mmCIF file of C-alpha atoms in Angstrom:
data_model
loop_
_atom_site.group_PDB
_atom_site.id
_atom_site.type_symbol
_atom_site.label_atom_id
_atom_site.label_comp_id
_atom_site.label_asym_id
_atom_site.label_seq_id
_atom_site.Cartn_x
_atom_site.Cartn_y
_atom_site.Cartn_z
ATOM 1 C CA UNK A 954 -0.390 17.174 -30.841
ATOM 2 C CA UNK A 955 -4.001 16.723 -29.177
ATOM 3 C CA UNK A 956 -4.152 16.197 -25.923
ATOM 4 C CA UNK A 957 -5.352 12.719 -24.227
ATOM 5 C CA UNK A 958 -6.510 12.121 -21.082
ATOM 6 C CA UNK A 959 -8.468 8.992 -19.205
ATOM 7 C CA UNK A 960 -8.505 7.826 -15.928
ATOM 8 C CA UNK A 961 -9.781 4.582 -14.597
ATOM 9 C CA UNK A 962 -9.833 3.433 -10.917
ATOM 10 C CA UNK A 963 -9.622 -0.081 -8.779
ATOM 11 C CA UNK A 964 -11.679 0.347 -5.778
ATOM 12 C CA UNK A 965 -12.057 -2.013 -3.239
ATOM 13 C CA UNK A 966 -15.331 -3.819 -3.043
ATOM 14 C CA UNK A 967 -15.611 -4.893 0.461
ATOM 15 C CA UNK A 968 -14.809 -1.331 1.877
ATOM 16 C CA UNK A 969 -16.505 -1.584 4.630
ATOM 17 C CA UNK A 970 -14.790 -3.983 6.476
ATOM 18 C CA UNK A 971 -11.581 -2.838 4.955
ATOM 19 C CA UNK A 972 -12.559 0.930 7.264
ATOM 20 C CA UNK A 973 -12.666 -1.019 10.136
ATOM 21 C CA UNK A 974 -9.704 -3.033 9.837
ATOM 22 C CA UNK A 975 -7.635 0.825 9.244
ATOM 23 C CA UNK A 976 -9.532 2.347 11.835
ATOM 24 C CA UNK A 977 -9.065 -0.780 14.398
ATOM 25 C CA UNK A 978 -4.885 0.115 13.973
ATOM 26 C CA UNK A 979 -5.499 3.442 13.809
ATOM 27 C CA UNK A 980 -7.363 3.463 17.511
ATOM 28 C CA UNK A 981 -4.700 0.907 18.462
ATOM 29 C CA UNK A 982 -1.615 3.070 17.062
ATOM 30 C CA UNK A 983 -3.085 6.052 19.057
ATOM 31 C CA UNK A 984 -3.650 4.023 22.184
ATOM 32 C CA UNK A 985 -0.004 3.095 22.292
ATOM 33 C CA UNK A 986 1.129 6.789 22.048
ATOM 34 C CA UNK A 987 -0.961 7.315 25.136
ATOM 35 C CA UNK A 988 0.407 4.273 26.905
ATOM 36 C CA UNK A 989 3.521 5.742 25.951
ATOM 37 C CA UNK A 990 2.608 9.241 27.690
ATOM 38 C CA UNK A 991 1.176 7.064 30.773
ATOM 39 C CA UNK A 992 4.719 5.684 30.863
ATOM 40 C CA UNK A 993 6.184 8.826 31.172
ATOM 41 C CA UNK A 994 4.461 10.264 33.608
ATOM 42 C CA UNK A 995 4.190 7.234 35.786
ATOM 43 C CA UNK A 996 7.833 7.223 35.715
ATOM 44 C CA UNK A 997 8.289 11.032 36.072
ATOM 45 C CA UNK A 998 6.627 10.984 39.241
ATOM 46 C CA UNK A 999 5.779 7.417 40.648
ATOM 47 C CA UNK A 1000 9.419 5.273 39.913
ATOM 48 C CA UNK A 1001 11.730 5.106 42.960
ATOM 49 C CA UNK A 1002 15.028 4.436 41.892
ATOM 50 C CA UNK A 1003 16.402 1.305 43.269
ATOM 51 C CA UNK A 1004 20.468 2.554 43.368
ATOM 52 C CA UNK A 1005 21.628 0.623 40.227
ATOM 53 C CA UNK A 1006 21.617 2.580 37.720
ATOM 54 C CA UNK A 1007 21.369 0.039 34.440
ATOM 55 C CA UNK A 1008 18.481 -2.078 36.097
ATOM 56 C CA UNK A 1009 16.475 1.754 36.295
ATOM 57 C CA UNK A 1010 17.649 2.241 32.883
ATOM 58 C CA UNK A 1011 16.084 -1.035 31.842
ATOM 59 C CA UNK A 1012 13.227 -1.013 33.506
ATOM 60 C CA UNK A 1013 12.533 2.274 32.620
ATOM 61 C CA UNK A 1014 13.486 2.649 29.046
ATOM 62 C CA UNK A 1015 12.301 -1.084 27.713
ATOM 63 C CA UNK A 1016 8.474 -0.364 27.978
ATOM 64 C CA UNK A 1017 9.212 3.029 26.691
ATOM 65 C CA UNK A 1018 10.889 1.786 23.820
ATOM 66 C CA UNK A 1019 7.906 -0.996 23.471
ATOM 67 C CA UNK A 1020 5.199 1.525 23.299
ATOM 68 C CA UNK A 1021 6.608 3.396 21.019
ATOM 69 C CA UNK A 1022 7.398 0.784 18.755
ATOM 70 C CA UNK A 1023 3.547 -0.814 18.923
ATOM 71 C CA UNK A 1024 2.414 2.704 17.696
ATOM 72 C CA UNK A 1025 5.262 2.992 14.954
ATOM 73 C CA UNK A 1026 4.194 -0.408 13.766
ATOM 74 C CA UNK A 1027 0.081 -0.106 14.078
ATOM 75 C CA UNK A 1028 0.318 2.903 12.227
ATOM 76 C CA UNK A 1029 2.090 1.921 9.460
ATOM 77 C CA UNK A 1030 0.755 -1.196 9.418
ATOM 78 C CA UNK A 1031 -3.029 0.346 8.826
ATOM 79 C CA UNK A 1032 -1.925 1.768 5.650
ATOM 80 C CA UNK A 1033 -2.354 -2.253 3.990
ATOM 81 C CA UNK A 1034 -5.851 -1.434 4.112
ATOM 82 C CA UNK A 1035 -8.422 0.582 2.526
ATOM 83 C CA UNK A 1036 -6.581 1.110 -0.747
ATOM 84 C CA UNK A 1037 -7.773 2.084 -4.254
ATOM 85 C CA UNK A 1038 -5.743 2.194 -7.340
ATOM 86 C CA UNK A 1039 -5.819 5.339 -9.949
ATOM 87 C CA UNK A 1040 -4.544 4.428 -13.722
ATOM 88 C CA UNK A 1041 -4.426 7.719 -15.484
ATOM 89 C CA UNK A 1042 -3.203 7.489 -19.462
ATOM 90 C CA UNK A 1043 -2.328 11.055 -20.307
ATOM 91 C CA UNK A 1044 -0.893 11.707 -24.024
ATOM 92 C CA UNK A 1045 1.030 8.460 -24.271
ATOM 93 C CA UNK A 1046 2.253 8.005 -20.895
ATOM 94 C CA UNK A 1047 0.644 5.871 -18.138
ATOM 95 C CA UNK A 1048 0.091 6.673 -14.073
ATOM 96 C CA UNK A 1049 -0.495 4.324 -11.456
ATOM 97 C CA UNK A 1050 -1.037 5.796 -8.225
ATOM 98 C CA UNK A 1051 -2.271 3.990 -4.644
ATOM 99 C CA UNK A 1052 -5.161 5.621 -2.866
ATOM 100 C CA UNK A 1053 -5.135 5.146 1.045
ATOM 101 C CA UNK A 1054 -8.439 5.550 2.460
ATOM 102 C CA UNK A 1055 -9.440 8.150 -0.203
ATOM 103 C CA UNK A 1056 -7.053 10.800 1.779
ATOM 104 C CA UNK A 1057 -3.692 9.829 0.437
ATOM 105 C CA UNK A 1058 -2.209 9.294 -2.894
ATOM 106 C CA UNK A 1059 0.780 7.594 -3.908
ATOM 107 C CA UNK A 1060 2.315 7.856 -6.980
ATOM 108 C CA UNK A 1061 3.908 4.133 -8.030
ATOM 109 C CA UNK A 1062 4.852 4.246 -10.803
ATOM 110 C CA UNK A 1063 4.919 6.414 -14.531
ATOM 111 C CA UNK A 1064 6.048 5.455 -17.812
ATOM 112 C CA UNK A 1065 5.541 5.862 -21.809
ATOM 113 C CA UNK A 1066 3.161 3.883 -23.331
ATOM 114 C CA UNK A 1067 5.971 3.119 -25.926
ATOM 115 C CA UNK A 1068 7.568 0.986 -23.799
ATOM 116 C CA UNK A 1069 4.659 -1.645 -22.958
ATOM 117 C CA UNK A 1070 6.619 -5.441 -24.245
ATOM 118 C CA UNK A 1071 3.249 -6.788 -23.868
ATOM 119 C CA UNK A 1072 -0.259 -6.857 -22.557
ATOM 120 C CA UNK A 1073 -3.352 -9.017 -22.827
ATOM 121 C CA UNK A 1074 -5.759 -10.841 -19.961
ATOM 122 C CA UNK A 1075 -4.161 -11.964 -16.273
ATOM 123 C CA UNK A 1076 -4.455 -16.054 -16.132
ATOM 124 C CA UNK A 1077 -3.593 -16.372 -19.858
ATOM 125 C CA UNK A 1078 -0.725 -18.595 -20.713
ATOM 126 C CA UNK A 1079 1.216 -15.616 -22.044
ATOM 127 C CA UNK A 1080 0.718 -13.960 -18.653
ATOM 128 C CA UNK A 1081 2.058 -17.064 -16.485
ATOM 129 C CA UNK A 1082 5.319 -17.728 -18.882
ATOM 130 C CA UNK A 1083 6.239 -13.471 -17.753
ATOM 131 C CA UNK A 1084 5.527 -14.168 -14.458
ATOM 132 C CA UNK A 1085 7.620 -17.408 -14.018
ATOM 133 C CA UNK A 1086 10.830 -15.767 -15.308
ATOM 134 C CA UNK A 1087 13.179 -14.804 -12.766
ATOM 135 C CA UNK A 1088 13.725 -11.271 -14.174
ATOM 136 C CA UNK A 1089 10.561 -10.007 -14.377
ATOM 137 C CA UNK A 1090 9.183 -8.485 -10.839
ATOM 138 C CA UNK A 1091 5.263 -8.352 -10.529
ATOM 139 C CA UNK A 1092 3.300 -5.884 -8.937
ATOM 140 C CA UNK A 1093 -0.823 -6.425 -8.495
ATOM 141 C CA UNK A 1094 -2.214 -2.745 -8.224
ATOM 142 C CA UNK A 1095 -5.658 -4.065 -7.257
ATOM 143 C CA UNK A 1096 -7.054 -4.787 -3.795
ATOM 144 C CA UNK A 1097 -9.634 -7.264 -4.903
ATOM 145 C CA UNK A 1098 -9.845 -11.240 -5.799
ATOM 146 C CA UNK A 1099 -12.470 -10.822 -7.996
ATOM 147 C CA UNK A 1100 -13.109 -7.866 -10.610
ATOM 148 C CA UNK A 1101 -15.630 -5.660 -10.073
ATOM 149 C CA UNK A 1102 -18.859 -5.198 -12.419
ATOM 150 C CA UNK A 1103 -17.536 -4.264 -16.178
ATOM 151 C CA UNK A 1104 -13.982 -4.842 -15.648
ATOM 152 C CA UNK A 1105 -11.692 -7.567 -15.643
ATOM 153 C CA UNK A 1106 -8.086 -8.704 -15.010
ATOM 154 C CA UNK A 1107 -5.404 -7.594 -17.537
ATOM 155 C CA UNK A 1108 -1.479 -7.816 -16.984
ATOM 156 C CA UNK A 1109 0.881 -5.457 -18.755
ATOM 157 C CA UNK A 1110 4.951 -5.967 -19.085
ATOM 158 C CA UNK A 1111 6.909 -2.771 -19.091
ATOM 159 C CA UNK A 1112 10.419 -2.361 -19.709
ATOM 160 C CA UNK A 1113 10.862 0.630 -17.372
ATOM 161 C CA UNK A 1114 13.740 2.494 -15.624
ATOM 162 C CA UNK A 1115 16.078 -1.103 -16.746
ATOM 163 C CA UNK A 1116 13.744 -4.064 -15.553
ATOM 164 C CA UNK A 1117 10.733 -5.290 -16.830
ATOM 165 C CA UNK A 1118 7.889 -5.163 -14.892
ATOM 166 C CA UNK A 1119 4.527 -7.392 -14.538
ATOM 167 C CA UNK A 1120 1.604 -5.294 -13.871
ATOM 168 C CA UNK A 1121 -1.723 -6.393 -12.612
ATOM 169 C CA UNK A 1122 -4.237 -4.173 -13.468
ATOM 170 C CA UNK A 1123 -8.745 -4.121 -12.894
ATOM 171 C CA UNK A 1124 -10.134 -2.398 -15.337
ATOM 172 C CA UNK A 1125 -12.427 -2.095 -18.171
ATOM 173 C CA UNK A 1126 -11.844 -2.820 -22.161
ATOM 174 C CA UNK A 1127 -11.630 0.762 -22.989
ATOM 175 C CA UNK A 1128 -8.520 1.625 -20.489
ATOM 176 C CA UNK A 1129 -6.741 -1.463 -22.873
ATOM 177 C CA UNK A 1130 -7.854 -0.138 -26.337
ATOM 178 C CA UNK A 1131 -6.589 2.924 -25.100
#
């Protein structure tokens, strides 16, 4: 059997401003690791204790606990932006992977080509009957409202690992003819 590969990918067209928006929670996710370490030391070496011991606790361990949750949060929450998606078709199977900020990949999800129900172009009757049924879970692997130059909008159903899937994919003709 010959060998088949092709790979096709969804960036994001504004990605400019979608940088800034991950570095903006990236500066603030580090900034509340250092409040966090100003916390520390300003109780290490500043707090007098008042004599009850669960107000100290409190007051001591709340903003702690705050910090540390504000940088938790920001960090995770700056991986929402900044994301490409890979399609990869190799020998009959298909690959969708996320790509944060060009530095991490994320495989979502893999499956045979065999088991594609149905494809055809998102917004098409077809597409909005799958997408109404209760059953069916839909997944939009593209960061953009609009498609970019040469592609367009094309949903694919998958019966995979025992549900059937809704894919939104941005790509070009040749990915589908594939």
């Amino acid at each position: 059997m010959k060998e088949f590969f092709y790979e096709e990918s969804s960036a994001v067209q504004n990605e400019k401003s979608e940088r800034l928006k991950f570095n903006i929670f990236k500066v603030l996710s580090v900034i509340s690791y250092v409040l966090t370490l100003l916390w520390v030391i300003i109780v290490f070496y500043g707090y007098e204790f008042s004599g009850y011991i669960l107000l100290d606790i409190i007051i001591i361990l709340i903003p702690l606990a705050l910090f540390i949750l504000m940088g938790v949060l920001l960090g995770r929450f700056k991986y929402r932006f900044c994301i490409d998606y890979d399609y990869t078709l190799v020998t009959g199977s298909l690959r969708f992977s996320k790509v944060i900020n060009n530095l991490k990949r994320k495989s979502i999800v893999m499956f045979d080509c065999s088991q594609i129900e149905r494809l055809g172009e998102y917004g098409s009757e077809t597409f909005n009957k799958y997408s109404l049924m209760p059953n069916v879970t839909t997944q939009i692997l593209t960061s953009n409202t609009n498609p970019s130059t040469g592609k367009n909008f094309y949903y694919l159903v998958v019966n995979a690992e025992g549900d059937k899937k809704l894919f939104v994919l941005e790509c070009t003709d040749k990915l589908i003819a594939n």
